[in-house]
Short mmCIF file of C-alpha atoms in Angstrom, two decimals:
data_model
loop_
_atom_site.label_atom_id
_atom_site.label_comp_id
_atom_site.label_asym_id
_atom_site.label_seq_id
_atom_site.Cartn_x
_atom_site.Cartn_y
_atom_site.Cartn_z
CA UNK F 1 12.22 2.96 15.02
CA UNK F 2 11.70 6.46 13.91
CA UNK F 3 7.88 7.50 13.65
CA UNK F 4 7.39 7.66 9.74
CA UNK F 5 8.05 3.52 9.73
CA UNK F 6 4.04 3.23 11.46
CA UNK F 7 2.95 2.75 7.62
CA UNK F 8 1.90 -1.16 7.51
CA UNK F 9 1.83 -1.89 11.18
CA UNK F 10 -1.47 -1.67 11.46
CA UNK F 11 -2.78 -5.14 9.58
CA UNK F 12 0.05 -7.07 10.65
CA UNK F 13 -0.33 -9.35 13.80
CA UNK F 14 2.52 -11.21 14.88
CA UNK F 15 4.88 -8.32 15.47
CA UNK F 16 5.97 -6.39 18.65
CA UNK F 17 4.80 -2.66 19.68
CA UNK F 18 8.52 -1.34 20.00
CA UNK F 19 8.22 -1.88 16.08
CA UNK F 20 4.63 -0.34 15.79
CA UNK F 21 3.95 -3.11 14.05
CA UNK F 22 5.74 -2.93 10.95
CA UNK F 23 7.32 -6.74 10.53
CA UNK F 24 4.69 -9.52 8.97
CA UNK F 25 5.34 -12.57 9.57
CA UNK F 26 6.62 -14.00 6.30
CA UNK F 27 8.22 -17.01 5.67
CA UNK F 28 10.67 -17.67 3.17
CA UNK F 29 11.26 -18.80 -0.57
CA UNK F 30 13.22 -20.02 -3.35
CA UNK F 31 14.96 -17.60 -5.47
CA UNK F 32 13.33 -16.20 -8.63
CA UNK F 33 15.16 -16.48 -12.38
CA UNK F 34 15.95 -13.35 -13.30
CA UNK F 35 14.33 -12.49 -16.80
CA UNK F 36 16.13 -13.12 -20.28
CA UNK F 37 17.55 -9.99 -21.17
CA UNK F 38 15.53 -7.39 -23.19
CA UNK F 39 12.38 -9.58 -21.87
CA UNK F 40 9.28 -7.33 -22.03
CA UNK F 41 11.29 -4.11 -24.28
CA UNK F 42 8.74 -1.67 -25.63
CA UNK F 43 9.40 1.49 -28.27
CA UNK F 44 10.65 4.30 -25.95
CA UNK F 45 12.64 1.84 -23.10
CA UNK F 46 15.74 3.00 -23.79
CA UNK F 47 18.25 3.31 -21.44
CA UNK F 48 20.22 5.28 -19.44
CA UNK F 49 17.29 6.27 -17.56
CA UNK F 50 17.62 9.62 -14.99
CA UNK F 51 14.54 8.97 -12.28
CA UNK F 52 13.93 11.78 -10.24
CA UNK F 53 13.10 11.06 -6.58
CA UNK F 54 12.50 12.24 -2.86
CA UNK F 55 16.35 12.12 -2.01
CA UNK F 56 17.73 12.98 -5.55
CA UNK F 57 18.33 11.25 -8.93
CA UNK F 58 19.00 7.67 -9.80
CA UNK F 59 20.51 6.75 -13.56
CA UNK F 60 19.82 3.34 -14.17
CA UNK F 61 22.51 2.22 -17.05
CA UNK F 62 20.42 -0.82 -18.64
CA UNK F 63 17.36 -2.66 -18.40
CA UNK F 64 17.04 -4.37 -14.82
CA UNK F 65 17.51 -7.86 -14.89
CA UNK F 66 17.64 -8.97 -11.05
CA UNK F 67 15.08 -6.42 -9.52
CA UNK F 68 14.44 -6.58 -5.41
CA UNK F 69 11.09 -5.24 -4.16
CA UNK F 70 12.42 -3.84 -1.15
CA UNK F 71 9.14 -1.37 -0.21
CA UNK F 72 6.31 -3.04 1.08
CA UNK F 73 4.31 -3.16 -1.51
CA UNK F 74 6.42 -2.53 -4.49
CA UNK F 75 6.19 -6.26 -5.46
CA UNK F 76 2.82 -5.34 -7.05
CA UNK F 77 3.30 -2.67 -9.84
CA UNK F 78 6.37 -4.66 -10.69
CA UNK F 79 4.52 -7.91 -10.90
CA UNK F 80 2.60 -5.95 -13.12
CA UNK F 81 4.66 -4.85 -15.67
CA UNK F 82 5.61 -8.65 -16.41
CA UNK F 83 9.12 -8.68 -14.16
CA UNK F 84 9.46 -11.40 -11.26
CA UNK F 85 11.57 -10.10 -8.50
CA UNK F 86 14.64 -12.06 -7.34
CA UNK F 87 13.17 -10.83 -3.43
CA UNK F 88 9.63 -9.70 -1.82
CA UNK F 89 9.35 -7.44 1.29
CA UNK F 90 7.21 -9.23 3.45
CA UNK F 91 4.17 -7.10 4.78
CA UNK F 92 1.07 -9.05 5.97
CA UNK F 93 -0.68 -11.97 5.36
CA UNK F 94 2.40 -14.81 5.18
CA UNK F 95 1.41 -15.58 1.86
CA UNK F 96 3.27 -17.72 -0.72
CA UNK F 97 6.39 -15.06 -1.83
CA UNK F 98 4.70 -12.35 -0.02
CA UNK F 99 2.54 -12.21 -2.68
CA UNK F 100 -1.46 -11.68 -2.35
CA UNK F 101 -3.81 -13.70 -4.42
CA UNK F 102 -4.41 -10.67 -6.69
CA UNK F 103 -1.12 -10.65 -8.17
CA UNK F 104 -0.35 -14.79 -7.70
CA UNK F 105 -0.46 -15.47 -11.09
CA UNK F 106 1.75 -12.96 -11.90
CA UNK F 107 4.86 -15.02 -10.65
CA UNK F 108 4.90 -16.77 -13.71
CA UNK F 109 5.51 -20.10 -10.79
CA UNK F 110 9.10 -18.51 -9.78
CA UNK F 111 9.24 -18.31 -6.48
CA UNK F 112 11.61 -14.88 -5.19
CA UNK F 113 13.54 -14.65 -1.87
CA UNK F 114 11.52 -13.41 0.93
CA UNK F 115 12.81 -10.83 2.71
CA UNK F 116 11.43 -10.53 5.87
CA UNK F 117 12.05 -7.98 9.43
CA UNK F 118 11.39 -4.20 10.12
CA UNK F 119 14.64 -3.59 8.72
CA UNK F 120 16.43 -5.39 6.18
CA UNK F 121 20.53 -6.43 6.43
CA UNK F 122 21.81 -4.22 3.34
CA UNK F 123 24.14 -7.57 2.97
CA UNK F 124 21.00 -9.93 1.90
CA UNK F 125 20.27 -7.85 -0.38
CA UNK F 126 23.88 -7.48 -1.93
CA UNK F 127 23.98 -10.87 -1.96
CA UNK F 128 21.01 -11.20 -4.21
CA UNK F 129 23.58 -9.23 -6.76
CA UNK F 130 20.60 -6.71 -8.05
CA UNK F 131 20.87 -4.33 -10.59
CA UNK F 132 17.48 -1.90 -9.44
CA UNK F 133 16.06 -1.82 -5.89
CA UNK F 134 12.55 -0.64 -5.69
CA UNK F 135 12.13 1.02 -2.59
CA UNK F 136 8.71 3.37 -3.11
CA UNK F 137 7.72 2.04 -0.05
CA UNK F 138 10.25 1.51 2.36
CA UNK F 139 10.27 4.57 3.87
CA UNK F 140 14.06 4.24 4.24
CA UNK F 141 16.07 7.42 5.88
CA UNK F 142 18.81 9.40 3.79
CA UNK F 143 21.17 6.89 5.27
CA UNK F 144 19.52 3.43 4.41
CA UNK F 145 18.87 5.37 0.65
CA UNK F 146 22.51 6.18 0.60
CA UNK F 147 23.44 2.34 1.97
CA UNK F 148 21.04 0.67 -0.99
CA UNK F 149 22.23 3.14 -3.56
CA UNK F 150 25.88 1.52 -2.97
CA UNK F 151 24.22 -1.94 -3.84
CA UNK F 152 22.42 -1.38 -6.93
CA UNK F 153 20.58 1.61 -8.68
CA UNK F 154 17.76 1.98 -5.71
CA UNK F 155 14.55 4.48 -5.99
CA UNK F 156 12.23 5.90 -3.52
CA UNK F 157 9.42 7.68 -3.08
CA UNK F 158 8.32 10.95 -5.53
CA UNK F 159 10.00 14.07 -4.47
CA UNK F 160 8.54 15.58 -1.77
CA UNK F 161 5.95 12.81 -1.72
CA UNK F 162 5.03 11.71 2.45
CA UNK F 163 7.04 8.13 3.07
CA UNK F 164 4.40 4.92 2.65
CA UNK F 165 1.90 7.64 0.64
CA UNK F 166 2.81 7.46 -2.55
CA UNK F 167 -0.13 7.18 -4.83
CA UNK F 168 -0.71 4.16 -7.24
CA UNK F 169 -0.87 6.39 -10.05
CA UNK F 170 2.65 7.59 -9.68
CA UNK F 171 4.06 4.24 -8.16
CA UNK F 172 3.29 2.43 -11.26
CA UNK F 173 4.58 4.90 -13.55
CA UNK F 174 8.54 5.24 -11.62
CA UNK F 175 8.19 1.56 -11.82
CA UNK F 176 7.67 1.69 -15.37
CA UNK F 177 10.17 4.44 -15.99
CA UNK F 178 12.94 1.79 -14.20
CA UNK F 179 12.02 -0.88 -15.90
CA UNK F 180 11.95 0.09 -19.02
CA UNK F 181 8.04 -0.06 -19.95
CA UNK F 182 6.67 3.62 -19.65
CA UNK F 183 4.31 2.98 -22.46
CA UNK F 184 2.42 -0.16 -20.50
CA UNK F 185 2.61 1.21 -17.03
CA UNK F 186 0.77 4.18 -18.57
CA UNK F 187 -2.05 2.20 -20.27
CA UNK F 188 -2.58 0.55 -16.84
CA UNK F 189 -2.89 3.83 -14.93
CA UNK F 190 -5.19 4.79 -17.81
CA UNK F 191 -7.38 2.00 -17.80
CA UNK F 192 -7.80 1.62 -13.80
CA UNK F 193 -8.84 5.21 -13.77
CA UNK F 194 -11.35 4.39 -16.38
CA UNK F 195 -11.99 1.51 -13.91
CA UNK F 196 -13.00 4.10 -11.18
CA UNK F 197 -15.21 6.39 -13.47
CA UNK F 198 -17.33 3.65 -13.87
CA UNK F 199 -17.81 2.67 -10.13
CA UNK F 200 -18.14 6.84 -9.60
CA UNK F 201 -21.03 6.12 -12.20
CA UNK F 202 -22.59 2.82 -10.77
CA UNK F 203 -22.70 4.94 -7.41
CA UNK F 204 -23.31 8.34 -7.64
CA UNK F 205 -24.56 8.85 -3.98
CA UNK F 206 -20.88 8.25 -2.96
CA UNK F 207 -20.19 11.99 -4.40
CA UNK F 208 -19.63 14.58 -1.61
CA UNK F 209 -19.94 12.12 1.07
CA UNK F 210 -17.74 12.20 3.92
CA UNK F 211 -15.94 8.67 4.74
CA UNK F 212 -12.82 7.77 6.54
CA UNK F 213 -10.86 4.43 6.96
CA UNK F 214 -10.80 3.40 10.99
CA UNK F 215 -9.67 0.86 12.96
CA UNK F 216 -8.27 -0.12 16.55
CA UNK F 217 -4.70 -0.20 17.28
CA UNK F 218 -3.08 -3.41 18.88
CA UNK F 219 -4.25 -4.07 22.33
CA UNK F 220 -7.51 -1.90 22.10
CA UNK F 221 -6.36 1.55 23.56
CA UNK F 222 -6.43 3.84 20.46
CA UNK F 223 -8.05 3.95 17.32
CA UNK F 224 -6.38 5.75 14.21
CA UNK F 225 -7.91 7.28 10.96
CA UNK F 226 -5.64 7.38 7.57
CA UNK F 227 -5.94 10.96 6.42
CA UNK F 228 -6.98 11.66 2.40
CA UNK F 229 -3.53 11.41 1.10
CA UNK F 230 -2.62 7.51 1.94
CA UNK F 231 -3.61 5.14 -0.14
CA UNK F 232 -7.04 4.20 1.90
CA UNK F 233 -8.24 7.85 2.20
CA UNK F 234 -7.30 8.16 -2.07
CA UNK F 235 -9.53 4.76 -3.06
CA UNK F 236 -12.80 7.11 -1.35
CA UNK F 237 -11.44 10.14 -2.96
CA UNK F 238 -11.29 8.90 -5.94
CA UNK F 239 -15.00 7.73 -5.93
CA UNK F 240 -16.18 11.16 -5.39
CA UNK F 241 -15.89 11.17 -1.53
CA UNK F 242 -14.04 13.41 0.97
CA UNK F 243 -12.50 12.88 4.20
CA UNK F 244 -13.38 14.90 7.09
CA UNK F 245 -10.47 18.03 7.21
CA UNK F 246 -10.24 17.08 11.19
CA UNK F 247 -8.02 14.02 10.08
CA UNK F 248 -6.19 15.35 7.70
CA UNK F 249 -5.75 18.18 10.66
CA UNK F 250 -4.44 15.65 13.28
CA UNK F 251 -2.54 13.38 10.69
CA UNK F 252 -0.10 16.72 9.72
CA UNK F 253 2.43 15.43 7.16
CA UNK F 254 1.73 11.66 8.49
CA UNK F 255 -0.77 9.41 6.14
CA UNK F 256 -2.78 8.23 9.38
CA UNK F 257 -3.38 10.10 12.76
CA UNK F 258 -4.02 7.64 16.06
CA UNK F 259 -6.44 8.99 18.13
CA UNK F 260 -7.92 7.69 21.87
CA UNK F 261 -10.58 6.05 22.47
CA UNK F 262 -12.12 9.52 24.17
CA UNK F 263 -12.23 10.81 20.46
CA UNK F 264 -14.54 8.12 18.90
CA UNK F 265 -17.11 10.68 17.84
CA UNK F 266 -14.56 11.58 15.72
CA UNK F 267 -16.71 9.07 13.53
CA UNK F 268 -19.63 10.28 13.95
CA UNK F 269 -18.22 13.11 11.69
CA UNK F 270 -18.82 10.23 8.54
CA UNK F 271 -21.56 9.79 6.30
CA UNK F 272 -20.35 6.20 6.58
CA UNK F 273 -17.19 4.56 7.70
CA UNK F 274 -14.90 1.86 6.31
CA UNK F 275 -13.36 -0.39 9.11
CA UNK F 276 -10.73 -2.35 9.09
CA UNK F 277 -9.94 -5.58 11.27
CA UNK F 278 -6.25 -4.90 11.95
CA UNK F 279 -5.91 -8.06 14.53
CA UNK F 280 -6.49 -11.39 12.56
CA UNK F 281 -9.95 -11.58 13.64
CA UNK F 282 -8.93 -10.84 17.63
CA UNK F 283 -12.25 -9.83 19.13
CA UNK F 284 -11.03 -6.12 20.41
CA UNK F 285 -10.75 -5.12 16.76
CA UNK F 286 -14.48 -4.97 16.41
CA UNK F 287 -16.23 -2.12 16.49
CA UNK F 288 -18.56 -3.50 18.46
CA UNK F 289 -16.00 -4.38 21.28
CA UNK F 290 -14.57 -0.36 21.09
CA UNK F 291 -15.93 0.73 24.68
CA UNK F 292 -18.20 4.12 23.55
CA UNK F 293 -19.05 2.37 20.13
CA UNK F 294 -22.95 1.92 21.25
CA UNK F 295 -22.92 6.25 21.27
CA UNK F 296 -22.21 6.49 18.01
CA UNK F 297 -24.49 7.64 15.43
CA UNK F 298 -22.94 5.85 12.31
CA UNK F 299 -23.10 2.82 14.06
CA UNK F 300 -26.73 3.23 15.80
CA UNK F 301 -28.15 3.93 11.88
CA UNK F 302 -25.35 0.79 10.76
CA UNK F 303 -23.57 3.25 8.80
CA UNK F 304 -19.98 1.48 9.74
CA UNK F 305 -18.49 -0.99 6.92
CA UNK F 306 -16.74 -3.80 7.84
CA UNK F 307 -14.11 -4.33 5.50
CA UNK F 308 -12.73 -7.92 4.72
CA UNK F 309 -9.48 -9.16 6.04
CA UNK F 310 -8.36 -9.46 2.05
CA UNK F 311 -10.41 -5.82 1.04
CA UNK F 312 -8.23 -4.12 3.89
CA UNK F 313 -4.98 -5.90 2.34
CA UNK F 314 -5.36 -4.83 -0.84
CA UNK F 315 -6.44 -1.53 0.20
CA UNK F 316 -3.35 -0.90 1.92
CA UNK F 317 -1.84 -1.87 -1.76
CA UNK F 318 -3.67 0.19 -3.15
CA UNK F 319 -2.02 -1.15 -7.09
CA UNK F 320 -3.14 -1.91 -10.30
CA UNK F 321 -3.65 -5.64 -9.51
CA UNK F 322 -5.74 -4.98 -5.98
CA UNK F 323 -7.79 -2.35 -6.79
CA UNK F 324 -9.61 -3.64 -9.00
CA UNK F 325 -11.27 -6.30 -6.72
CA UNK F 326 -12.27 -3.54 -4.47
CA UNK F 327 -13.95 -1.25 -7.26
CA UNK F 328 -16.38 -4.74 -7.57
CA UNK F 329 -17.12 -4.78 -3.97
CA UNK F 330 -16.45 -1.67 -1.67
CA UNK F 331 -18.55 1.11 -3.46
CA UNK F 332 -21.77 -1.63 -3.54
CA UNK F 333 -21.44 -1.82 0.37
CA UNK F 334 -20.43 2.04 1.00
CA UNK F 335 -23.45 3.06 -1.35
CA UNK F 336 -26.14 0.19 0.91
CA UNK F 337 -25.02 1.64 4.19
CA UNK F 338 -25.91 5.23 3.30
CA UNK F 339 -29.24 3.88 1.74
CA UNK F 340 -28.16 3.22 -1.65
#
């Protein structure tokens, strides 16, 4: 698998290496009902609709009726716009429809086709019969784009936007743009970044401080950063906080850089640090197992946040049904570690 398919790997644990990690294990579901037609219209949803995107333009000729979630997390901003997928890319977790508990309710108790594996047979999902694929975060090549696009109406990631980067903001608005509700995708972007003025408020001694998102790779032998422009590196940015221009350096046109063990001090670059368990609790994925951990700085003055198996999850999201969990409970613990 070609290198730009690394983007979930990293919390999901029952997957090989040759795959970097990139298939959850899911399990799988009924099929959802497709909604009634002209369910959830608003002023200004007319269709045609042009969508401009990283591999060209998509017209989608009416609303969508049977939508798949074929990114890895697109099943959230769709959920949130009132629309059940007929599928769900499974990413982490094996939860009920590969569907956290931040966005369970919004299933409406339809239960849509999981669709599980690092790749996904373009013949599952023709079989679903779909009229709009949502693939913001699939990461698929020119070819799989061109293979989908023969299926259904199928849309990726912002032009020019890196693959698995794409920020909520502009996820949740192409969603809305597809499906036909502009007007409420924009009210959601508007009110979650109200959301995040507040916890920029509740915390100012976040501002200028330097943070990155860290964890240990599977099997203990690297450790990787996400640089300032995935969705991890964003949620800090957003609260006034900067990652360190070293890992935005290494990480190039990537959303994470993977770094040995030799480079720890890398951390010690941090004000504080957010860190994630990627292993299901497997004992190398603690810091404090990371031989050269006891040199550090940040973690000698306990300047290293743990993050929660479900805070790293939606994290990784990074929508506008997970994030705003995390607004009520990351900043508090970011701000108490540096002192706050």
């Amino acid at each position: 698998m070609i290198a730009h398919r690394r983007r979930f790997g990293w919390l999901t644990a029952c997957v090989s290496a040759s795959v970097l990690l990139l298939t959850a294990c899911g399990g799988g579901g009924g099929t959802a009902e497709p909604a009634a037609p002209g369910a959830g219209g608003e002023a200004g949803g007319a269709f045609p609709v042009s969508i401009e995107h990283d591999y060209g333009t998509t017209e989608i000729p009416s609303r969508p009726q049977r939508v798949v979630s074929l990114g890895y997390t697109d099943q959230d901003p769709i959920l949130a716009l009132d629309v059940v997928p007929v599928a769900i890319r499974e990413w982490s977790g094996n939860k009920p429809s590969a569907t956290w508990e931040w966005a369970q309710d919004k299933l409406q108790g339809q239960q849509p086709q999981v669709l599980n594996g690092a790749t996904i047979d373009p013949e599952t999902v023709a079989a679903l019969a779909p009229d709009l694929i949502v693939a913001i975060t699939a990461g698929l090549t020119q070819e799989e784009y061109d293979t989908f696009s023969r299926i259904a109406p199928t849309i990726i990631q912002p032009k020019g936007g890196i693959p698995y980067a794409t920020a909520w903001q502009d996820a949740t608005r192409l969603v809305g743009q597809a499906l036909g509700k502009s007007e409420q995708a924009e009210q959601q972007v508007t009110d979650l970044e109200a959301r995040f003025e507040e916890a920029k408020a509740a915390h100012p001694q976040l501002a200028g401080k330097k943070t990155m998102v860290a964890g240990v790779s599977t099997g203990g032998a690297n450790w990787f950063a996400y640089s300032s422009q995935d969705s991890r590196g964003r949620f800090f940015t957003s609260l006034g906080m900067t990652v360190p221009p070293e890992i935005d350096q290494l990480a190039g046109t990537s959303f994470y850089t993977e770094i040995s063990l030799e480079q720890l001090d890398l951390l010690d670059q941090n004000d504080v640090v957010a860190w994630m368990d990627v292993t299901n609790g497997a004992p190398e994925s603690r810091i404090e197992n990371v031989p050269g951990h006891d040199r550090l700085t940040v973690f000698q003055q306990d300047r290293i946040v743990q993050l929660t198996d479900v805070e790293a999850n939606a994290m990784g999201f990074s929508s506008v049904l997970s994030l705003p969990a995390l607004l009520d409970s990351v900043p508090p613990k970011m701000a108490a570690a540096l002192g706050g």
